[in-house]
Amino acid sequence: MATDIGPPDFRAMLPEVIKKNYGKWKYHEILRPGVLKHVSEDGDILYTIRVGSPRLLAIDTVRDICDIADKFCNGHLRFTSRHNIEFMVTDESKVEPLIQEIRNKLGFPVGGTGRCISNIVHTQGWIHCHTPATDASGVVKAIMDELYEYFVEEKLPAKLRISEACCGNMCGAIHCSDIGIVGMHTRPPSRIDDENFLTWCEIPTTLASCPTAAIRRHTTEDGKKTVRIIEERCMYCGNCYTVCAAMPIAHPEGDGVAIFVGGKVSNAKTPPKFPRLASPWIPNNPPRWPEVVSAVKNIVEVYAKHARKGERLGDWIDRVGWPTFFRLTGIPFTEKHIDDFTGALATYRTSTHLKL
């Protein structure tokens, strides 16, 4: 039913074969990385070709994608929650020509299904966001260039999901991925622009934005009303800069990247779980972030070598124990790995049983 409020009805945009068999799919199988075959209860067959995309797309690229969908898929395509493009065809004879057209016209890889790395979901980073501690698309590009083989070939024990958030607000959902990369501010917004503060900001709103009450009123020697930071209370979240442009938090030396491991959304075999800290801080080193890329690749390769078939990263760590994870990956265990949050007692291991 048409409406001028909210998004359009998604059912109006589905391919006819999906409309016909909605809720009636019997099974699917992965023919090879990036190519899935879906079979309905009525015997109808649908082939899905999954393609990795860089998420940030030029208009010309979007037009090329739409041209391919018009040529092979009757104008239908979809994007997954991890920025993969999926083309859907009912005719098996179109699968290979479609893949060749994707490679020749778009230059994008086909893969990301089954025991592969899927596309990395990420936030805006330096291209758009106002509080990032690192870039998003640049880091992801550098990592996936290095891990390309794991996207196009099934070389892993199980699916592997990687995500990146460019700051601690985590709109990149790193809290539910096998490997989570998050930008970290380590210094408070001390470079406050007192000259323009009252022009750009409201003091009450700025004070209220801080979740730890780390901002206090301040008057300069020449009588200007402004604010200052109580540094021991600051948690480097950047909320104050969101409401007050006179309080930039980005710092070329203080900003870096942390890596978390072991999260997942899936309820298969084991319940969903949050990740835990692996590397507390890695420096920003654009444009290729070699330290971050090396750290992520190391974790992936150790997991690929030691985990059992079908075992997600977090399940493997639970089986062998965190001491073994740190020993195999060579990541040093420091005091930064010990949670000092006031409510952390509920998550502490209180048993003497520990896997070594």
GROMACS .gro file of C-alpha atoms in nm:
model
  356
    1MET     CA    1   0.000   0.000   0.000
    2ALA     CA    2   0.142   0.337  -0.102
    3THR     CA    3   0.219   0.591   0.168
    4ASP     CA    4   0.393   0.926   0.186
    5ILE     CA    5   0.513   0.858   0.543
    6GLY     CA    6   0.825   0.652   0.608
    7PRO     CA    7   1.000   0.413   0.372
    8PRO     CA    8   0.818   0.249   0.080
    9ASP     CA    9   0.681  -0.103   0.122
   10PHE     CA   10   0.971  -0.340   0.056
   11ARG     CA   11   0.740  -0.600  -0.097
   12ALA     CA   12   0.688  -0.380  -0.399
   13MET     CA   13   1.059  -0.409  -0.481
   14LEU     CA   14   1.107  -0.786  -0.453
   15PRO     CA   15   1.180  -1.000  -0.760
   16GLU     CA   16   0.877  -1.200  -0.874
   17VAL     CA   17   1.030  -1.535  -0.773
   18ILE     CA   18   1.081  -1.409  -0.416
   19LYS     CA   19   0.727  -1.268  -0.398
   20LYS     CA   20   0.590  -1.601  -0.516
   21ASN     CA   21   0.792  -1.807  -0.267
   22TYR     CA   22   0.802  -1.565   0.026
   23GLY     CA   23   0.839  -1.775   0.342
   24LYS     CA   24   0.845  -2.096   0.140
   25TRP     CA   25   1.215  -2.150   0.076
   26LYS     CA   26   1.312  -2.510   0.146
   27TYR     CA   27   1.691  -2.486   0.159
   28HIS     CA   28   1.996  -2.317   0.012
   29GLU     CA   29   2.346  -2.432  -0.068
   30ILE     CA   30   2.674  -2.255  -0.139
   31LEU     CA   31   2.797  -2.367  -0.480
   32ARG     CA   32   3.123  -2.177  -0.435
   33PRO     CA   33   3.228  -1.861  -0.249
   34GLY     CA   34   2.985  -1.587  -0.346
   35VAL     CA   35   2.737  -1.806  -0.534
   36LEU     CA   36   2.430  -1.943  -0.354
   37LYS     CA   37   2.148  -2.162  -0.483
   38HIS     CA   38   1.807  -2.128  -0.317
   39VAL     CA   39   1.537  -2.391  -0.371
   40SER     CA   40   1.171  -2.334  -0.279
   41GLU     CA   41   0.905  -2.584  -0.172
   42ASP     CA   42   0.754  -2.552  -0.520
   43GLY     CA   43   1.086  -2.634  -0.687
   44ASP     CA   44   1.167  -2.281  -0.801
   45ILE     CA   45   1.538  -2.201  -0.803
   46LEU     CA   46   1.711  -1.869  -0.740
   47TYR     CA   47   2.083  -1.799  -0.770
   48THR     CA   48   2.243  -1.523  -0.565
   49ILE     CA   49   2.582  -1.375  -0.655
   50ARG     CA   50   2.740  -1.187  -0.365
   51VAL     CA   51   2.987  -0.910  -0.448
   52GLY     CA   52   3.210  -0.712  -0.215
   53SER     CA   53   3.177  -0.334  -0.240
   54PRO     CA   54   3.374  -0.044  -0.088
   55ARG     CA   55   3.051   0.098   0.069
   56LEU     CA   56   3.136   0.456  -0.032
   57LEU     CA   57   3.038   0.456  -0.398
   58ALA     CA   58   3.072   0.712  -0.674
   59ILE     CA   59   2.758   0.792  -0.872
   60ASP     CA   60   2.917   0.640  -1.183
   61THR     CA   61   2.975   0.315  -0.993
   62VAL     CA   62   2.615   0.308  -0.872
   63ARG     CA   63   2.501   0.354  -1.232
   64ASP     CA   64   2.727   0.067  -1.344
   65ILE     CA   65   2.580  -0.155  -1.072
   66CYS     CA   66   2.227  -0.066  -1.184
   67ASP     CA   67   2.317  -0.132  -1.548
   68ILE     CA   68   2.429  -0.484  -1.457
   69ALA     CA   69   2.109  -0.541  -1.259
   70ASP     CA   70   1.901  -0.423  -1.555
   71LYS     CA   71   2.092  -0.648  -1.795
   72PHE     CA   72   2.084  -0.972  -1.593
   73CYS     CA   73   1.836  -0.939  -1.304
   74ASN     CA   74   1.534  -0.749  -1.441
   75GLY     CA   75   1.646  -0.443  -1.249
   76HIS     CA   76   1.660  -0.610  -0.907
   77LEU     CA   77   1.951  -0.611  -0.662
   78ARG     CA   78   2.002  -0.574  -0.289
   79PHE     CA   79   2.266  -0.466  -0.040
   80THR     CA   80   2.339  -0.676   0.268
   81SER     CA   81   2.394  -0.529   0.614
   82ARG     CA   82   2.769  -0.561   0.551
   83HIS     CA   83   2.765  -0.361   0.227
   84ASN     CA   84   2.781  -0.663  -0.003
   85ILE     CA   85   2.590  -0.631  -0.330
   86GLU     CA   86   2.372  -0.929  -0.420
   87PHE     CA   87   2.251  -0.993  -0.777
   88MET     CA   88   1.970  -1.250  -0.813
   89VAL     CA   89   1.892  -1.457  -1.123
   90THR     CA   90   1.666  -1.756  -1.189
   91ASP     CA   91   1.847  -1.875  -1.501
   92GLU     CA   92   2.163  -2.074  -1.422
   93SER     CA   93   2.308  -1.991  -1.764
   94LYS     CA   94   2.329  -1.624  -1.659
   95VAL     CA   95   2.550  -1.690  -1.354
   96GLU     CA   96   2.889  -1.707  -1.528
   97PRO     CA   97   2.826  -1.416  -1.770
   98LEU     CA   98   2.704  -1.211  -1.474
   99ILE     CA   99   3.022  -1.284  -1.276
  100GLN     CA  100   3.237  -1.192  -1.574
  101GLU     CA  101   3.044  -0.865  -1.621
  102ILE     CA  102   3.095  -0.782  -1.252
  103ARG     CA  103   3.469  -0.843  -1.277
  104ASN     CA  104   3.514  -0.657  -1.602
  105LYS     CA  105   3.286  -0.358  -1.544
  106LEU     CA  106   3.305  -0.311  -1.166
  107GLY     CA  107   3.630  -0.482  -1.072
  108PHE     CA  108   3.467  -0.611  -0.753
  109PRO     CA  109   3.538  -0.959  -0.610
  110VAL     CA  110   3.275  -1.234  -0.580
  111GLY     CA  111   3.283  -1.418  -0.248
  112GLY     CA  112   3.215  -1.362   0.120
  113THR     CA  113   2.988  -1.663   0.183
  114GLY     CA  114   3.041  -1.978   0.387
  115ARG     CA  115   3.381  -2.016   0.555
  116CYS     CA  116   3.504  -1.681   0.427
  117ILE     CA  117   3.551  -1.329   0.553
  118SER     CA  118   3.251  -1.121   0.463
  119ASN     CA  119   3.277  -0.756   0.368
  120ILE     CA  120   3.382  -0.534   0.659
  121VAL     CA  121   3.101  -0.317   0.791
  122HIS     CA  122   3.233   0.022   0.898
  123THR     CA  123   3.140   0.374   0.997
  124GLN     CA  124   3.205   0.707   0.824
  125GLY     CA  125   3.556   0.787   0.947
  126TRP     CA  126   3.737   1.099   0.838
  127ILE     CA  127   3.527   1.143   0.526
  128HIS     CA  128   3.216   1.251   0.715
  129CYS     CA  129   3.206   1.188   1.093
  130HIS     CA  130   3.298   1.468   1.332
  131THR     CA  131   3.442   1.259   1.622
  132PRO     CA  132   3.656   0.983   1.464
  133ALA     CA  133   3.980   0.868   1.625
  134THR     CA  134   4.079   0.694   1.302
  135ASP     CA  135   3.959   0.662   0.946
  136ALA     CA  136   3.709   0.394   0.848
  137SER     CA  137   3.714   0.331   0.473
  138GLY     CA  138   4.092   0.375   0.455
  139VAL     CA  139   4.161   0.121   0.729
  140VAL     CA  140   3.909  -0.124   0.581
  141LYS     CA  141   4.059  -0.091   0.233
  142ALA     CA  142   4.409  -0.163   0.367
  143ILE     CA  143   4.292  -0.466   0.566
  144MET     CA  144   4.085  -0.622   0.288
  145ASP     CA  145   4.367  -0.577   0.037
  146GLU     CA  146   4.574  -0.798   0.266
  147LEU     CA  147   4.294  -1.046   0.342
  148TYR     CA  148   4.152  -1.065  -0.011
  149GLU     CA  149   4.219  -1.439  -0.045
  150TYR     CA  150   4.000  -1.509   0.258
  151PHE     CA  151   3.708  -1.334   0.087
  152VAL     CA  152   3.723  -1.526  -0.241
  153GLU     CA  153   3.826  -1.868  -0.103
  154GLU     CA  154   3.700  -2.083   0.184
  155LYS     CA  155   4.023  -2.098   0.386
  156LEU     CA  156   3.878  -2.047   0.733
  157PRO     CA  157   3.727  -2.287   0.989
  158ALA     CA  158   3.398  -2.091   0.988
  159LYS     CA  159   3.253  -1.759   0.880
  160LEU     CA  160   3.448  -1.456   1.002
  161ARG     CA  161   3.289  -1.117   1.054
  162ILE     CA  162   3.503  -0.804   1.090
  163SER     CA  163   3.372  -0.457   1.164
  164GLU     CA  164   3.520  -0.117   1.234
  165ALA     CA  165   3.402   0.185   1.430
  166CYS     CA  166   3.606   0.502   1.402
  167CYS     CA  167   3.541   0.604   1.765
  168GLY     CA  168   3.408   0.465   2.092
  169ASN     CA  169   3.048   0.551   2.006
  170MET     CA  170   3.067   0.235   1.796
  171CYS     CA  171   2.803   0.292   1.531
  172GLY     CA  172   2.995   0.024   1.337
  173ALA     CA  173   2.860  -0.251   1.566
  174ILE     CA  174   3.201  -0.385   1.662
  175HIS     CA  175   3.044  -0.529   1.976
  176CYS     CA  176   2.901  -0.827   1.784
  177SER     CA  177   3.176  -0.924   1.537
  178ASP     CA  178   3.450  -1.185   1.547
  179ILE     CA  179   3.707  -0.908   1.510
  180GLY     CA  180   3.619  -0.551   1.602
  181ILE     CA  181   3.840  -0.252   1.521
  182VAL     CA  182   3.761   0.069   1.707
  183GLY     CA  183   3.925   0.410   1.703
  184MET     CA  184   4.038   0.526   2.047
  185HIS     CA  185   4.084   0.880   2.175
  186THR     CA  186   4.336   0.889   2.460
  187ARG     CA  187   4.346   1.262   2.533
  188PRO     CA  188   4.066   1.496   2.641
  189PRO     CA  189   3.954   1.793   2.427
  190SER     CA  190   4.197   2.038   2.588
  191ARG     CA  191   4.239   2.267   2.284
  192ILE     CA  192   3.923   2.463   2.361
  193ASP     CA  193   3.858   2.764   2.138
  194ASP     CA  194   3.773   3.026   2.402
  195GLU     CA  195   3.753   3.303   2.142
  196ASN     CA  196   3.459   3.144   1.958
  197PHE     CA  197   3.308   2.937   2.237
  198LEU     CA  198   2.997   3.148   2.304
  199THR     CA  199   2.942   3.196   1.930
  200TRP     CA  200   2.940   2.822   1.857
  201CYS     CA  201   2.823   2.665   2.183
  202GLU     CA  202   2.577   2.689   2.470
  203ILE     CA  203   2.738   2.632   2.808
  204PRO     CA  204   2.441   2.447   2.970
  205THR     CA  205   2.408   2.212   2.670
  206THR     CA  206   2.781   2.147   2.667
  207LEU     CA  207   2.787   2.069   3.040
  208ALA     CA  208   2.489   1.834   3.002
  209SER     CA  209   2.652   1.646   2.714
  210CYS     CA  210   2.922   1.490   2.935
  211PRO     CA  211   2.824   1.149   3.082
  212THR     CA  212   3.088   1.174   3.357
  213ALA     CA  213   3.042   1.542   3.456
  214ALA     CA  214   3.396   1.620   3.345
  215ILE     CA  215   3.315   1.968   3.210
  216ARG     CA  216   3.306   2.274   3.435
  217ARG     CA  217   3.241   2.642   3.375
  218HIS     CA  218   3.542   2.868   3.338
  219THR     CA  219   3.606   3.240   3.289
  220THR     CA  220   3.926   3.351   3.116
  221GLU     CA  221   4.143   3.636   3.244
  222ASP     CA  222   3.985   3.877   2.995
  223GLY     CA  223   3.634   3.780   3.110
  224LYS     CA  224   3.526   3.536   2.838
  225LYS     CA  225   3.279   3.266   2.945
  226THR     CA  226   3.396   2.919   2.846
  227VAL     CA  227   3.456   2.571   2.993
  228ARG     CA  228   3.741   2.346   3.103
  229ILE     CA  229   3.786   1.967   3.130
  230ILE     CA  230   3.849   1.775   3.453
  231GLU     CA  231   4.090   1.534   3.287
  232GLU     CA  232   4.070   1.250   3.541
  233ARG     CA  233   3.695   1.224   3.475
  234CYS     CA  234   3.709   1.239   3.095
  235MET     CA  235   3.631   0.912   2.915
  236TYR     CA  236   3.723   1.050   2.567
  237CYS     CA  237   3.381   0.981   2.417
  238GLY     CA  238   3.362   1.302   2.211
  239ASN     CA  239   3.003   1.380   2.311
  240CYS     CA  240   3.102   1.735   2.401
  241TYR     CA  241   3.238   1.800   2.051
  242THR     CA  242   2.909   1.674   1.909
  243VAL     CA  243   2.728   1.971   2.065
  244CYS     CA  244   3.017   2.216   2.076
  245ALA     CA  245   3.250   2.268   1.781
  246ALA     CA  246   3.489   2.468   2.000
  247MET     CA  247   3.603   2.148   2.178
  248PRO     CA  248   3.784   1.933   1.916
  249ILE     CA  249   3.894   1.598   2.056
  250ALA     CA  250   4.098   1.463   1.763
  251HIS     CA  251   4.472   1.448   1.831
  252PRO     CA  252   4.742   1.334   1.585
  253GLU     CA  253   4.948   1.151   1.848
  254GLY     CA  254   4.678   1.062   2.101
  255ASP     CA  255   4.437   0.890   1.862
  256GLY     CA  256   4.481   0.524   1.769
  257VAL     CA  257   4.309   0.190   1.722
  258ALA     CA  258   4.206  -0.093   1.955
  259ILE     CA  259   4.115  -0.447   1.849
  260PHE     CA  260   3.849  -0.663   2.011
  261VAL     CA  261   3.789  -1.032   1.937
  262GLY     CA  262   3.534  -1.306   1.996
  263GLY     CA  263   3.195  -1.142   1.945
  264LYS     CA  264   2.906  -1.281   1.742
  265VAL     CA  265   2.533  -1.238   1.681
  266SER     CA  266   2.464  -1.595   1.574
  267ASN     CA  267   2.283  -1.825   1.817
  268ALA     CA  268   2.421  -2.138   1.646
  269LYS     CA  269   2.608  -2.385   1.872
  270THR     CA  270   2.673  -2.119   2.137
  271PRO     CA  271   2.481  -1.807   2.246
  272PRO     CA  272   2.563  -1.461   2.111
  273LYS     CA  273   2.854  -1.298   2.289
  274PHE     CA  274   3.035  -0.968   2.324
  275PRO     CA  275   3.401  -0.944   2.219
  276ARG     CA  276   3.688  -0.875   2.454
  277LEU     CA  277   3.996  -0.661   2.425
  278ALA     CA  278   4.294  -0.805   2.235
  279SER     CA  279   4.511  -0.503   2.145
  280PRO     CA  280   4.444  -0.194   2.359
  281TRP     CA  281   4.611   0.065   2.135
  282ILE     CA  282   4.781   0.068   1.795
  283PRO     CA  283   4.899   0.400   1.648
  284ASN     CA  284   4.736   0.564   1.348
  285ASN     CA  285   4.970   0.545   1.051
  286PRO     CA  286   4.780   0.642   0.734
  287PRO     CA  287   4.742   0.591   0.448
  288ARG     CA  288   4.794   0.211   0.481
  289TRP     CA  289   4.791   0.153   0.861
  290PRO     CA  290   5.057  -0.123   0.850
  291GLU     CA  291   5.050  -0.191   1.226
  292VAL     CA  292   4.672  -0.237   1.231
  293VAL     CA  293   4.674  -0.453   0.917
  294SER     CA  294   4.952  -0.672   1.058
  295ALA     CA  295   4.768  -0.717   1.389
  296VAL     CA  296   4.439  -0.817   1.224
  297LYS     CA  297   4.608  -1.051   0.976
  298ASN     CA  298   4.800  -1.217   1.259
  299ILE     CA  299   4.478  -1.293   1.449
  300VAL     CA  300   4.309  -1.428   1.135
  301GLU     CA  301   4.601  -1.655   1.047
  302VAL     CA  302   4.636  -1.793   1.402
  303TYR     CA  303   4.262  -1.862   1.411
  304ALA     CA  304   4.272  -2.029   1.068
  305LYS     CA  305   4.559  -2.252   1.177
  306HIS     CA  306   4.434  -2.366   1.518
  307ALA     CA  307   4.052  -2.362   1.521
  308ARG     CA  308   3.836  -2.662   1.437
  309LYS     CA  309   3.605  -2.673   1.138
  310GLY     CA  310   3.284  -2.483   1.209
  311GLU     CA  311   3.429  -2.309   1.514
  312ARG     CA  312   3.382  -1.933   1.531
  313LEU     CA  313   3.667  -1.721   1.662
  314GLY     CA  314   3.507  -1.665   2.003
  315ASP     CA  315   3.419  -2.033   2.037
  316TRP     CA  316   3.780  -2.129   1.964
  317ILE     CA  317   3.904  -1.885   2.230
  318ASP     CA  318   3.653  -2.025   2.481
  319ARG     CA  319   3.779  -2.377   2.409
  320VAL     CA  320   4.153  -2.311   2.434
  321GLY     CA  321   4.139  -2.029   2.689
  322TRP     CA  322   4.251  -1.667   2.678
  323PRO     CA  323   4.607  -1.739   2.799
  324THR     CA  324   4.653  -1.967   2.498
  325PHE     CA  325   4.506  -1.704   2.265
  326PHE     CA  326   4.755  -1.442   2.385
  327ARG     CA  327   5.043  -1.690   2.365
  328LEU     CA  328   4.963  -1.805   2.010
  329THR     CA  329   4.903  -1.456   1.874
  330GLY     CA  330   5.201  -1.305   2.056
  331ILE     CA  331   4.987  -1.016   2.182
  332PRO     CA  332   5.124  -0.898   2.520
  333PHE     CA  333   4.881  -0.913   2.813
  334THR     CA  334   4.895  -0.587   3.010
  335GLU     CA  335   4.704  -0.406   3.282
  336LYS     CA  336   4.493  -0.247   3.004
  337HIS     CA  337   4.320  -0.585   2.959
  338ILE     CA  338   4.185  -0.577   3.315
  339ASP     CA  339   3.846  -0.407   3.331
  340ASP     CA  340   3.851  -0.123   3.585
  341PHE     CA  341   3.494  -0.006   3.526
  342THR     CA  342   3.302   0.034   3.851
  343GLY     CA  343   3.043  -0.225   3.747
  344ALA     CA  344   3.294  -0.475   3.612
  345LEU     CA  345   3.275  -0.711   3.911
  346ALA     CA  346   2.979  -0.882   3.747
  347THR     CA  347   3.198  -0.988   3.453
  348TYR     CA  348   3.507  -1.097   3.646
  349ARG     CA  349   3.602  -1.464   3.647
  350THR     CA  350   3.551  -1.556   4.012
  351SER     CA  351   3.637  -1.925   3.976
  352THR     CA  352   3.987  -2.068   4.023
  353HIS     CA  353   3.939  -2.276   3.705
  354LEU     CA  354   4.144  -2.135   3.420
  355LYS     CA  355   4.244  -2.292   3.089
  356LEU     CA  356   4.615  -2.264   3.028
   0.00000   0.00000   0.00000
